[in-house]
XYZ file of C-alpha atoms in Angstrom:
679
model
C 19.132 -25.318 -5.598
C 19.237 -27.869 -2.566
C 22.486 -29.769 -2.537
C 21.666 -33.591 -1.491
C 24.067 -33.007 1.340
C 21.973 -30.096 2.590
C 18.742 -32.021 2.238
C 19.893 -34.767 4.236
C 21.245 -32.295 7.209
C 17.921 -30.768 7.139
C 15.945 -34.318 7.204
C 18.615 -35.291 10.067
C 18.000 -32.345 12.095
C 14.417 -32.230 11.846
C 14.272 -36.150 12.932
C 16.528 -35.246 15.892
C 13.717 -32.645 17.262
C 11.092 -35.001 16.422
C 12.814 -37.466 18.976
C 13.909 -34.817 21.223
C 10.282 -33.041 21.605
C 7.775 -34.898 24.497
C 4.325 -35.929 23.226
C 5.732 -35.115 19.832
C 3.009 -35.962 16.870
C 3.420 -36.215 13.239
C 2.914 -32.888 11.506
C 2.416 -33.383 7.512
C 1.816 -30.004 7.416
C 5.212 -29.041 9.074
C 7.172 -31.300 6.199
C 5.456 -29.419 3.273
C 6.222 -25.866 5.194
C 9.999 -27.230 5.493
C 10.137 -28.521 1.888
C 8.427 -25.613 0.012
C 10.381 -22.933 1.914
C 13.402 -24.359 1.508
C 12.804 -24.924 -2.485
C 11.717 -20.787 -2.360
C 14.999 -19.724 -0.467
C 17.113 -21.789 -2.597
C 15.968 -20.440 -6.280
C 14.527 -23.922 -7.241
C 11.132 -22.184 -8.356
C 12.828 -18.755 -9.464
C 16.959 -18.246 -9.386
C 16.536 -14.246 -8.472
C 13.068 -13.467 -7.160
C 13.111 -15.928 -4.208
C 9.947 -14.834 -2.487
C 7.261 -16.906 -0.725
C 3.801 -15.922 0.743
C 3.242 -18.823 3.315
C -0.026 -18.879 5.053
C 0.214 -21.501 7.995
C -2.527 -22.214 9.961
C -2.200 -22.732 14.283
C -0.583 -25.454 15.270
C 1.516 -26.137 11.991
C 4.794 -25.296 13.869
C 5.417 -22.124 11.409
C 8.534 -21.097 13.619
C 10.127 -24.397 13.623
C 9.634 -25.071 9.726
C 11.083 -21.661 8.953
C 14.166 -22.094 11.022
C 14.626 -25.687 9.573
C 14.409 -24.387 6.179
C 16.241 -21.048 6.523
C 19.291 -21.442 8.693
C 21.208 -24.599 7.401
C 20.833 -23.193 3.962
C 22.133 -19.419 5.072
C 24.793 -20.939 7.055
C 26.096 -22.969 3.988
C 25.733 -20.049 1.792
C 27.736 -17.597 4.349
C 24.475 -15.398 4.244
C 22.755 -14.057 7.379
C 19.229 -14.440 8.508
C 16.925 -11.691 9.764
C 13.733 -12.561 11.211
C 11.132 -9.571 11.590
C 7.953 -9.421 13.786
C 5.478 -7.295 14.831
C 4.603 -8.326 18.280
C 7.137 -7.936 21.209
C 5.420 -11.544 22.325
C 6.633 -13.270 19.239
C 10.274 -11.757 19.265
C 10.631 -12.892 23.144
C 9.365 -16.360 22.365
C 11.881 -16.619 19.219
C 14.779 -15.036 21.457
C 13.772 -17.286 25.057
C 12.845 -20.101 23.562
C 12.566 -21.478 19.924
C 16.194 -20.337 18.790
C 17.744 -21.940 21.925
C 16.080 -25.120 21.445
C 16.979 -25.315 17.716
C 20.395 -24.280 18.587
C 20.751 -26.827 20.946
C 19.335 -29.483 19.316
C 20.294 -28.908 15.340
C 23.871 -29.047 16.515
C 24.389 -26.316 13.952
C 27.150 -23.907 15.092
C 25.433 -20.196 14.840
C 24.844 -17.435 17.169
C 21.836 -15.412 17.241
C 20.689 -11.964 18.889
C 17.614 -9.764 19.329
C 18.478 -6.271 17.791
C 16.029 -3.684 19.168
C 16.436 0.349 18.275
C 18.859 2.552 20.100
C 15.536 3.960 21.974
C 15.429 0.660 24.056
C 18.748 1.080 25.954
C 20.133 3.488 28.689
C 23.678 5.121 28.575
C 25.415 3.933 31.558
C 27.760 6.851 31.665
C 24.505 9.379 31.923
C 22.870 6.564 34.735
C 26.400 7.431 36.466
C 25.919 11.530 35.865
C 22.458 10.965 37.456
C 24.078 9.266 40.255
C 26.821 11.751 40.776
C 25.071 14.724 39.896
C 21.619 14.567 41.274
C 21.435 18.088 41.724
C 21.864 18.930 38.157
C 18.826 16.983 37.134
C 16.564 15.824 39.913
C 13.303 17.399 40.237
C 10.112 17.389 42.982
C 8.900 14.173 41.331
C 11.807 11.973 40.952
C 14.354 13.012 43.712
C 13.682 9.671 45.556
C 14.729 7.649 42.776
C 17.561 5.164 43.470
C 20.164 5.554 40.601
C 22.783 3.839 42.301
C 20.307 0.570 42.869
C 20.014 0.423 38.918
C 24.023 1.116 38.521
C 24.439 -2.130 40.858
C 21.639 -3.985 38.901
C 23.698 -3.162 35.691
C 27.154 -4.525 37.535
C 25.228 -7.772 38.722
C 23.620 -8.484 35.082
C 19.926 -8.311 36.989
C 19.567 -5.638 34.488
C 20.630 -5.656 31.081
C 20.723 -2.049 30.596
C 17.636 -1.938 28.286
C 13.942 -0.529 28.918
C 12.310 -3.865 28.528
C 14.841 -5.699 31.673
C 14.232 -2.838 34.002
C 12.839 -4.514 37.366
C 10.556 -0.773 37.795
C 9.453 0.979 34.655
C 10.436 4.300 34.326
C 8.654 7.356 33.538
C 9.074 8.803 30.000
C 10.740 11.799 31.518
C 13.479 9.640 33.527
C 14.039 7.328 30.610
C 14.667 10.228 28.352
C 17.422 11.388 30.803
C 19.450 8.377 30.445
C 18.289 6.873 26.723
C 21.671 6.142 24.888
C 21.083 8.849 21.596
C 23.865 9.170 19.492
C 24.387 12.770 20.817
C 25.113 11.502 24.357
C 26.333 7.928 23.928
C 28.860 7.822 21.154
C 31.280 4.590 20.629
C 33.999 7.624 19.740
C 34.060 8.312 23.034
C 35.909 5.451 25.518
C 33.806 5.946 28.014
C 30.945 4.491 26.127
C 32.727 1.633 24.704
C 30.919 -0.779 27.347
C 27.414 0.924 27.602
C 24.753 -1.576 26.606
C 23.846 -0.463 23.040
C 27.592 -0.685 21.960
C 27.892 -4.054 23.226
C 24.364 -5.214 21.936
C 25.926 -3.604 18.305
C 29.087 -5.709 18.699
C 26.455 -9.112 19.051
C 25.156 -8.016 15.900
C 28.209 -8.091 13.739
C 29.159 -11.711 15.128
C 25.312 -12.991 14.761
C 23.949 -15.391 12.383
C 20.459 -15.066 13.139
C 19.035 -11.664 13.861
C 15.831 -10.972 15.631
C 14.159 -7.718 14.785
C 10.756 -5.713 14.995
C 9.250 -4.610 11.455
C 9.700 -0.931 12.411
C 13.348 -1.578 12.888
C 13.790 -3.400 9.807
C 12.091 -0.585 7.969
C 14.040 1.797 9.400
C 17.211 -0.054 8.491
C 16.423 -0.583 4.866
C 15.725 3.153 4.661
C 18.937 4.522 6.144
C 21.023 2.371 3.861
C 21.651 -0.570 6.358
C 23.530 0.775 9.270
C 22.953 -2.077 11.494
C 21.561 -5.063 9.920
C 23.645 -6.599 6.675
C 22.692 -5.414 3.211
C 19.776 -7.511 1.578
C 21.553 -8.917 -1.160
C 23.120 -11.000 2.117
C 20.350 -11.404 3.769
C 17.394 -14.173 4.033
C 14.529 -12.460 5.337
C 11.822 -14.192 7.105
C 8.953 -11.799 7.948
C 6.753 -13.073 10.771
C 3.095 -11.857 11.254
C 3.396 -10.609 7.838
C -0.298 -9.457 7.356
C 0.872 -6.503 9.708
C 3.557 -5.347 7.380
C 1.819 -3.032 4.843
C 0.101 -1.490 8.001
C 3.946 -1.062 9.736
C 5.149 0.788 6.390
C 2.473 3.160 6.295
C 3.050 4.252 9.931
C 6.916 4.025 9.447
C 6.447 6.222 6.397
C 4.133 8.809 7.378
C 4.565 11.997 9.152
C 3.305 14.446 11.385
C 4.002 18.066 12.611
C 2.878 20.994 14.455
C 1.129 23.888 12.285
C 0.377 26.031 14.860
C 2.424 27.551 17.944
C 5.512 27.079 16.111
C 7.199 30.368 17.276
C 7.331 29.345 20.648
C 10.045 26.651 20.334
C 11.673 28.806 17.271
C 12.336 31.962 19.683
C 13.256 29.252 22.541
C 15.958 28.038 19.780
C 17.402 31.741 19.162
C 17.973 32.300 23.361
C 19.727 28.632 23.107
C 21.840 29.914 20.348
C 22.918 33.268 22.416
C 23.685 30.892 25.281
C 26.057 28.476 22.693
C 27.586 31.784 21.568
C 29.171 32.558 24.754
C 30.093 29.292 25.455
C 31.607 27.339 22.642
C 34.735 28.403 20.875
C 34.785 31.354 17.973
C 35.482 28.537 15.178
C 31.918 27.267 16.062
C 30.334 30.718 15.595
C 29.719 30.844 12.032
C 27.710 27.517 12.053
C 25.798 29.161 14.968
C 24.911 31.877 13.069
C 23.806 30.309 10.058
C 21.573 28.116 12.152
C 20.329 31.501 13.519
C 19.547 32.653 10.058
C 17.733 29.148 9.251
C 15.545 29.515 12.300
C 14.320 32.794 11.310
C 13.793 31.814 7.996
C 11.615 29.081 8.952
C 9.932 30.911 11.452
C 9.010 33.481 8.909
C 7.860 30.875 6.185
C 5.666 29.286 9.190
C 4.000 32.277 10.343
C 1.602 32.787 7.446
C 0.659 28.942 7.368
C -0.342 29.618 11.008
C -2.365 32.335 9.677
C -3.895 30.190 6.749
C -4.744 27.697 9.677
C -6.654 30.256 11.874
C -8.646 31.293 8.749
C -9.807 27.488 7.900
C -10.096 26.414 11.488
C -13.875 27.019 11.957
C -14.576 25.401 8.557
C -12.142 22.416 9.474
C -13.370 21.536 12.867
C -16.812 21.689 13.766
C -18.041 18.487 15.754
C -15.217 16.212 15.067
C -11.344 17.327 15.837
C -10.018 15.948 12.451
C -10.170 17.496 8.901
C -9.079 15.516 5.769
C -8.054 17.045 2.656
C -10.364 15.448 -0.483
C -8.133 14.064 -2.640
C -5.168 15.338 -0.230
C -5.545 18.746 -2.303
C -3.931 21.230 0.440
C -4.907 24.884 0.855
C -2.858 26.910 -2.134
C -0.527 28.059 0.553
C 0.400 25.072 1.987
C 1.175 23.783 -1.899
C 3.174 26.979 -2.495
C 5.511 26.781 0.423
C 5.689 23.002 1.198
C 9.146 22.349 -0.877
C 10.453 25.942 0.404
C 9.869 24.666 4.120
C 11.152 21.133 3.586
C 14.601 22.410 2.345
C 14.878 25.032 4.837
C 14.158 22.463 7.572
C 16.670 20.196 6.209
C 19.106 22.820 5.937
C 18.698 23.727 9.805
C 18.706 20.294 10.622
C 22.223 19.563 8.848
C 23.665 22.891 10.730
C 21.904 21.598 13.977
C 23.649 18.184 13.752
C 27.110 20.202 13.360
C 26.526 22.140 16.723
C 25.318 19.016 18.589
C 28.858 17.345 17.728
C 30.815 20.798 18.591
C 29.147 20.794 22.147
C 29.319 17.097 22.773
C 33.009 17.009 22.411
C 33.682 20.439 24.282
C 31.821 18.603 27.047
C 33.642 14.939 26.459
C 36.794 17.208 26.875
C 35.555 18.699 30.018
C 36.305 22.181 28.766
C 32.609 23.787 29.899
C 30.618 23.843 32.930
C 28.812 20.522 33.240
C 25.245 21.728 34.289
C 24.714 24.248 31.874
C 26.110 22.074 29.188
C 23.819 19.181 29.949
C 20.947 21.599 29.827
C 21.978 22.873 26.602
C 22.286 19.140 25.141
C 18.811 18.452 26.014
C 17.712 21.879 24.349
C 19.315 21.150 21.174
C 18.170 17.535 21.212
C 14.482 18.662 21.625
C 15.257 21.622 18.811
C 16.243 18.186 16.566
C 12.821 16.136 17.327
C 10.975 19.357 16.251
C 12.754 20.087 13.103
C 12.986 16.607 11.897
C 8.778 16.348 12.203
C 8.848 19.612 10.073
C 11.143 18.550 7.420
C 9.201 14.843 6.882
C 6.283 16.528 6.899
C 6.702 19.098 4.493
C 8.595 16.475 2.369
C 5.432 14.793 2.133
C 3.340 17.732 1.492
C 5.805 19.227 -1.408
C 5.328 15.548 -3.254
C 3.587 16.388 -6.739
C -0.120 14.840 -6.667
C -0.571 12.509 -9.522
C -3.958 11.861 -11.280
C -4.381 8.848 -8.639
C -4.273 10.049 -5.412
C -1.324 8.446 -3.287
C -1.207 10.096 0.012
C -3.759 10.545 2.900
C -3.505 14.488 4.118
C -5.373 15.811 7.220
C -5.238 18.242 10.087
C -5.800 17.185 14.006
C -6.923 19.588 16.344
C -5.539 18.699 19.732
C -8.247 19.607 22.520
C -6.246 20.444 25.593
C -3.736 22.692 23.813
C -5.659 23.928 20.866
C -2.455 22.936 18.542
C -3.161 22.172 15.221
C -1.140 19.357 13.823
C -0.595 18.422 10.139
C -0.481 14.515 9.120
C 0.560 12.752 5.981
C 0.304 9.056 5.155
C 1.262 7.114 1.930
C -1.986 5.169 0.869
C 0.252 2.162 -0.731
C 3.792 1.126 0.297
C 3.917 -1.074 -2.629
C 6.848 1.092 -4.458
C 8.730 1.629 -1.284
C 9.126 -2.298 -0.154
C 9.704 -2.997 -3.351
C 12.535 -0.663 -4.052
C 13.801 -1.259 -0.331
C 13.137 -4.857 0.073
C 12.045 -7.232 -2.638
C 14.352 -6.228 -5.592
C 17.574 -6.579 -3.771
C 16.909 -9.167 -0.909
C 18.576 -12.718 -1.366
C 15.309 -14.111 -0.468
C 12.196 -13.370 1.326
C 9.773 -15.321 3.501
C 6.265 -13.827 4.347
C 4.700 -15.880 6.846
C 1.314 -15.472 8.997
C -1.733 -17.520 9.928
C -3.887 -14.673 8.220
C -2.439 -13.602 4.998
C -5.125 -14.485 2.583
C -8.489 -12.567 2.610
C -11.715 -14.658 1.314
C -9.194 -17.425 0.792
C -7.325 -15.417 -1.754
C -3.604 -13.727 -1.738
C -4.154 -11.179 -4.317
C -4.853 -8.582 -1.693
C -1.866 -8.955 0.506
C 0.164 -9.229 -2.933
C -1.322 -5.909 -4.020
C -0.838 -4.397 -0.462
C 3.101 -5.725 -0.523
C 3.787 -4.581 -4.063
C 4.343 -8.164 -4.854
C 1.940 -8.470 -8.242
C 4.866 -7.865 -10.893
C 7.084 -10.487 -9.369
C 7.013 -13.399 -11.492
C 8.768 -15.604 -8.962
C 6.404 -15.318 -5.827
C 5.386 -18.358 -4.664
C 2.053 -19.166 -2.500
C 1.203 -21.837 -0.208
C -1.517 -22.402 2.366
C -1.086 -25.024 4.447
C -4.176 -25.779 6.894
C -4.124 -26.151 10.469
C -3.741 -29.894 11.561
C -6.593 -29.424 14.472
C -9.624 -31.608 13.674
C -12.034 -28.440 13.685
C -15.087 -30.172 12.825
C -14.668 -32.745 15.487
C -13.184 -30.415 18.310
C -15.991 -27.422 17.764
C -18.782 -25.594 15.777
C -19.727 -22.300 14.706
C -23.455 -21.417 16.270
C -25.381 -18.669 14.108
C -28.520 -17.988 16.458
C -31.479 -16.340 14.891
C -32.047 -12.780 15.695
C -34.749 -10.292 14.946
C -32.079 -6.991 14.176
C -28.839 -6.319 12.245
C -26.029 -4.983 14.320
C -26.503 -1.564 12.472
C -30.081 -1.094 14.202
C -30.743 1.006 17.273
C -32.474 -2.446 18.832
C -29.619 -4.455 18.519
C -27.795 -3.558 21.932
C -30.877 -4.491 23.724
C -31.686 -7.833 21.844
C -27.694 -8.758 22.140
C -27.930 -7.647 26.350
C -31.402 -10.026 26.077
C -29.553 -12.879 24.300
C -26.304 -13.030 25.414
C -26.960 -15.043 28.826
C -28.287 -17.697 26.838
C -24.609 -18.479 25.306
C -22.764 -17.937 28.571
C -22.580 -21.747 30.383
C -22.098 -22.133 33.911
C -18.560 -23.667 34.852
C -16.871 -22.634 31.512
C -14.731 -20.410 29.970
C -15.981 -17.454 28.118
C -14.602 -14.914 25.951
C -17.149 -12.268 24.711
C -15.508 -10.048 21.708
C -17.276 -6.374 21.002
C -16.805 -4.113 18.239
C -16.924 -1.141 20.462
C -16.307 -0.248 24.068
C -19.706 1.695 24.547
C -21.739 -1.452 23.492
C -19.510 -3.688 25.697
C -20.014 -1.391 28.613
C -23.799 -1.099 27.857
C -24.049 -5.230 27.967
C -22.058 -5.038 30.818
C -23.933 -3.215 32.824
C -27.170 -5.087 31.976
C -25.727 -8.409 32.785
C -24.497 -7.130 36.263
C -27.742 -6.358 37.126
C -28.765 -10.169 36.185
C -25.976 -11.126 38.933
C -23.425 -12.026 35.998
C -19.764 -11.538 37.361
C -17.864 -10.427 34.236
C -13.805 -9.506 33.985
C -14.208 -6.302 31.289
C -11.585 -4.903 29.240
C -10.357 -1.743 30.776
C -11.363 -2.244 34.022
C -7.908 -3.752 35.100
C -4.966 -4.308 33.170
C -4.993 -6.860 30.516
C -2.231 -9.118 32.690
C -4.499 -8.603 35.932
C -7.829 -9.610 33.883
C -6.152 -12.517 32.518
C -4.273 -13.792 35.698
C -8.139 -13.344 37.491
C -9.480 -15.469 34.540
C -6.613 -18.119 35.090
C -7.517 -18.403 38.716
C -11.476 -18.741 38.291
C -10.730 -21.713 35.424
C -8.065 -23.357 37.884
C -10.782 -23.509 40.282
C -13.487 -24.651 37.766
C -15.316 -21.375 38.325
C -17.440 -19.793 35.665
C -15.278 -17.115 33.799
C -16.546 -14.422 31.317
C -14.464 -12.150 29.658
C -15.567 -8.895 28.078
C -13.135 -7.460 25.438
C -12.970 -5.675 22.219
C -11.041 -5.889 18.834
C -7.281 -6.015 20.901
C -8.597 -9.226 22.542
C -9.088 -10.954 18.807
C -5.389 -11.193 17.982
C -2.557 -12.427 19.982
C -4.295 -13.785 23.013
C -3.410 -17.198 23.670
C -6.119 -19.226 25.956
C -5.377 -22.745 25.395
C -7.255 -25.840 27.037
C -9.960 -24.884 29.553
C -9.209 -21.439 29.749
C -11.535 -20.894 26.545
C -14.197 -23.343 25.627
C -17.045 -20.834 24.731
C -16.218 -17.925 22.037
C -18.964 -15.159 21.385
C -18.436 -12.976 18.400
C -20.904 -10.038 18.905
C -20.848 -8.505 15.506
C -18.648 -9.043 12.422
C -15.664 -6.673 13.099
C -16.287 -3.921 10.367
C -13.918 -1.048 10.694
C -15.674 1.681 10.290
C -13.978 4.311 7.760
C -13.976 7.280 9.846
C -10.087 7.501 10.174
C -8.725 9.961 7.708
C -6.193 7.036 6.259
C -9.188 4.534 5.695
C -11.242 7.300 4.189
C -8.245 8.362 1.792
C -7.976 4.459 0.903
C -11.804 4.185 0.212
C -11.643 7.174 -1.698
C -8.786 6.264 -4.151
C -10.540 2.910 -5.009
C -13.892 4.724 -5.776
C -12.197 7.185 -8.178
C -10.430 4.502 -10.117
C -14.279 3.075 -10.818
C -13.741 0.307 -8.062
C -16.236 -0.183 -4.917
C -14.294 0.330 -1.758
C -16.930 -1.956 0.367
C -15.861 -4.784 -1.670
C -12.660 -4.362 -2.310
C -11.338 -2.843 0.950
C -13.778 -3.641 3.721
C -14.893 -7.006 3.061
C -11.461 -8.418 2.626
C -10.326 -6.830 6.023
C -13.180 -7.923 8.011
C -12.969 -11.445 6.666
C -9.169 -11.382 7.820
C -10.040 -10.299 11.292
C -12.762 -12.498 11.654
C -10.401 -15.492 10.831
C -8.175 -14.019 13.628
C -11.153 -13.929 15.932
C -12.222 -17.228 15.450
C -8.393 -18.564 16.121
C -8.604 -18.045 19.540
C -10.745 -21.118 20.166
C -8.647 -24.043 19.251
C -5.065 -23.271 20.518
C -3.801 -26.893 21.038
C -4.737 -29.810 19.048
C -6.901 -31.328 22.253
C -8.651 -28.134 22.669
C -12.395 -28.251 22.118
C -15.336 -25.451 22.514
C -18.028 -23.426 20.220
C -17.881 -20.215 18.631
C -21.147 -18.198 18.432
C -21.659 -15.227 16.107
C -24.514 -12.909 17.054
C -24.601 -11.116 13.501
C -27.266 -12.353 11.192
C -25.159 -10.437 8.198
C -23.264 -13.971 7.631
C -26.666 -15.560 6.571
C -28.889 -12.535 5.254
C -26.254 -10.698 2.950
C -24.678 -11.655 -0.060
C -20.994 -11.514 1.291
C -21.617 -13.603 4.235
C -21.133 -16.996 2.842
C -17.561 -16.114 1.456
C -16.892 -15.072 4.888
C -18.178 -18.487 6.658
C -16.260 -20.277 4.112
C -13.085 -18.346 4.640
C -13.288 -19.437 8.479
C -11.674 -22.872 9.714
C -13.775 -26.059 8.946
C -15.801 -26.163 12.016
C -19.413 -27.786 12.042
C -22.021 -25.330 11.677
C -25.252 -24.676 13.443
C -27.117 -22.093 11.362
C -30.489 -21.352 12.981
C -32.182 -19.678 10.127
């Protein structure tokens, strides 16, 4: 429960912030958000299950609301706050703008920190090695790189030691040479005490509010909280929560080579021979054990490769992917999966010990530098390969139940001709329940689009929250005057988007809905259709900014310049332009959606999800496709009004919103714009 003192403190902070913000306008929705969020995290509704699903429309002030509701309460309870986002853009906004503003005006004493994965940080000691011994590392491609300048930038704090603040981006190859992996950059070695990664992690322990991405949150929960505080001591705010199920599926998925494994395993044998001549005799036993494990792994993978070669003509015709129906693997895969998972795990454990021995000898400068650096790189590569094999066969070894719970497929890589095995869980509900929801002190899941067809049931099911009695749901509408400021136009069309003649009709009709001296964004469902229409319109002398013809940043810059000088500006984009694109004011007054954003169930994961629903007697189109499309349509329409004073129109060139049974439900899930339906 919230004490009267805390309630007064939250109200006082809110009042102080209101008076500080220029052009502040009262937002009843924000007051409701603060009150409800505070009740959820303080256990007013349920003492143990403090979980909230909160859909807050554009302009409600969601970020400020959750900071007001959560941070004062967490400080009073001596708990930590973890804010997890799906995108870098929102992370940067929180760390560079929202949290500093809240810290300054709330007068609360708290520290906050952005937490990134280890792979985002450089090891300064490794940068020094590149600078001191270029002859050991340089290749023809990078010999000219100025490592000294990088070190100078670090010392002058122009560079913060991470990949995101580099003045000039590094290639993947160069970055891998200086990345702060645990092997090269260990805190136990005094030379690494002041490396960026360790300094950043020291900040974590002192911070009260931690900002992370979904992937790092999942990784930390899975590894037993090696970075973040334990769930029972944490109030989680998961922003952009509509992405969490997909982020979790991606995190718990696995992929590894099923062919050409002898190449790297034979290379491993040569590396082991070099290590035998280099390392002390005390490490000999471990090296020989590792050699045995590599040989055993190779002997188990060879029959797998023969099996793949036999099935290859059947699996891959015109397509480069083949999905195993009902996740049923070939018999040999089933028989050997568990053994392959065990042996690759054994090899991994042995490899970690060898890496440690080699690193210790390098640190004590008992080995030739060039040779040991090369060997460390070889071992890091081997470890990556072993981890991939272990993760894949672990998933393949899982017993299949009556109801399929995995998507399993193989992919042919055209250039290399390698065959890659994939496995991905269909549902992540059990994992999220076990790792997060059961033990967390409190969890708020927020987004502008959490519902599908105005219902929380879909997201509850996806996240595994259907069994939790204490889950509270809240929908707070945007304060924007949609009916006054905008309208949805559905022009009469002769063809359905599924018909061949649709693209021609689209190219003919579209110019009518591209007004002069305005900013238009036209969203397409496919690159192919976008290019076809662009070609026709350019012949009619239309000037277009088309996605893929320049970087997103460059296109938006040109668009901004056009709008600044009151010139007609027309942006063409696909699905990726329908989310996370912020074009306020006169940067967007005319939004055209060419067709409903149905995802074609051609990806193995989507096929498997549909198959699982059908198998249970459900209707995949109604239960999966329609809700997902509705959510995407809401996101696309959300591009138009970004501020209260914005205005404009949305044109949807898809008659299925009027002619199909599901159309009215999709229209009713959209913000309450005026409607002009020309049927």
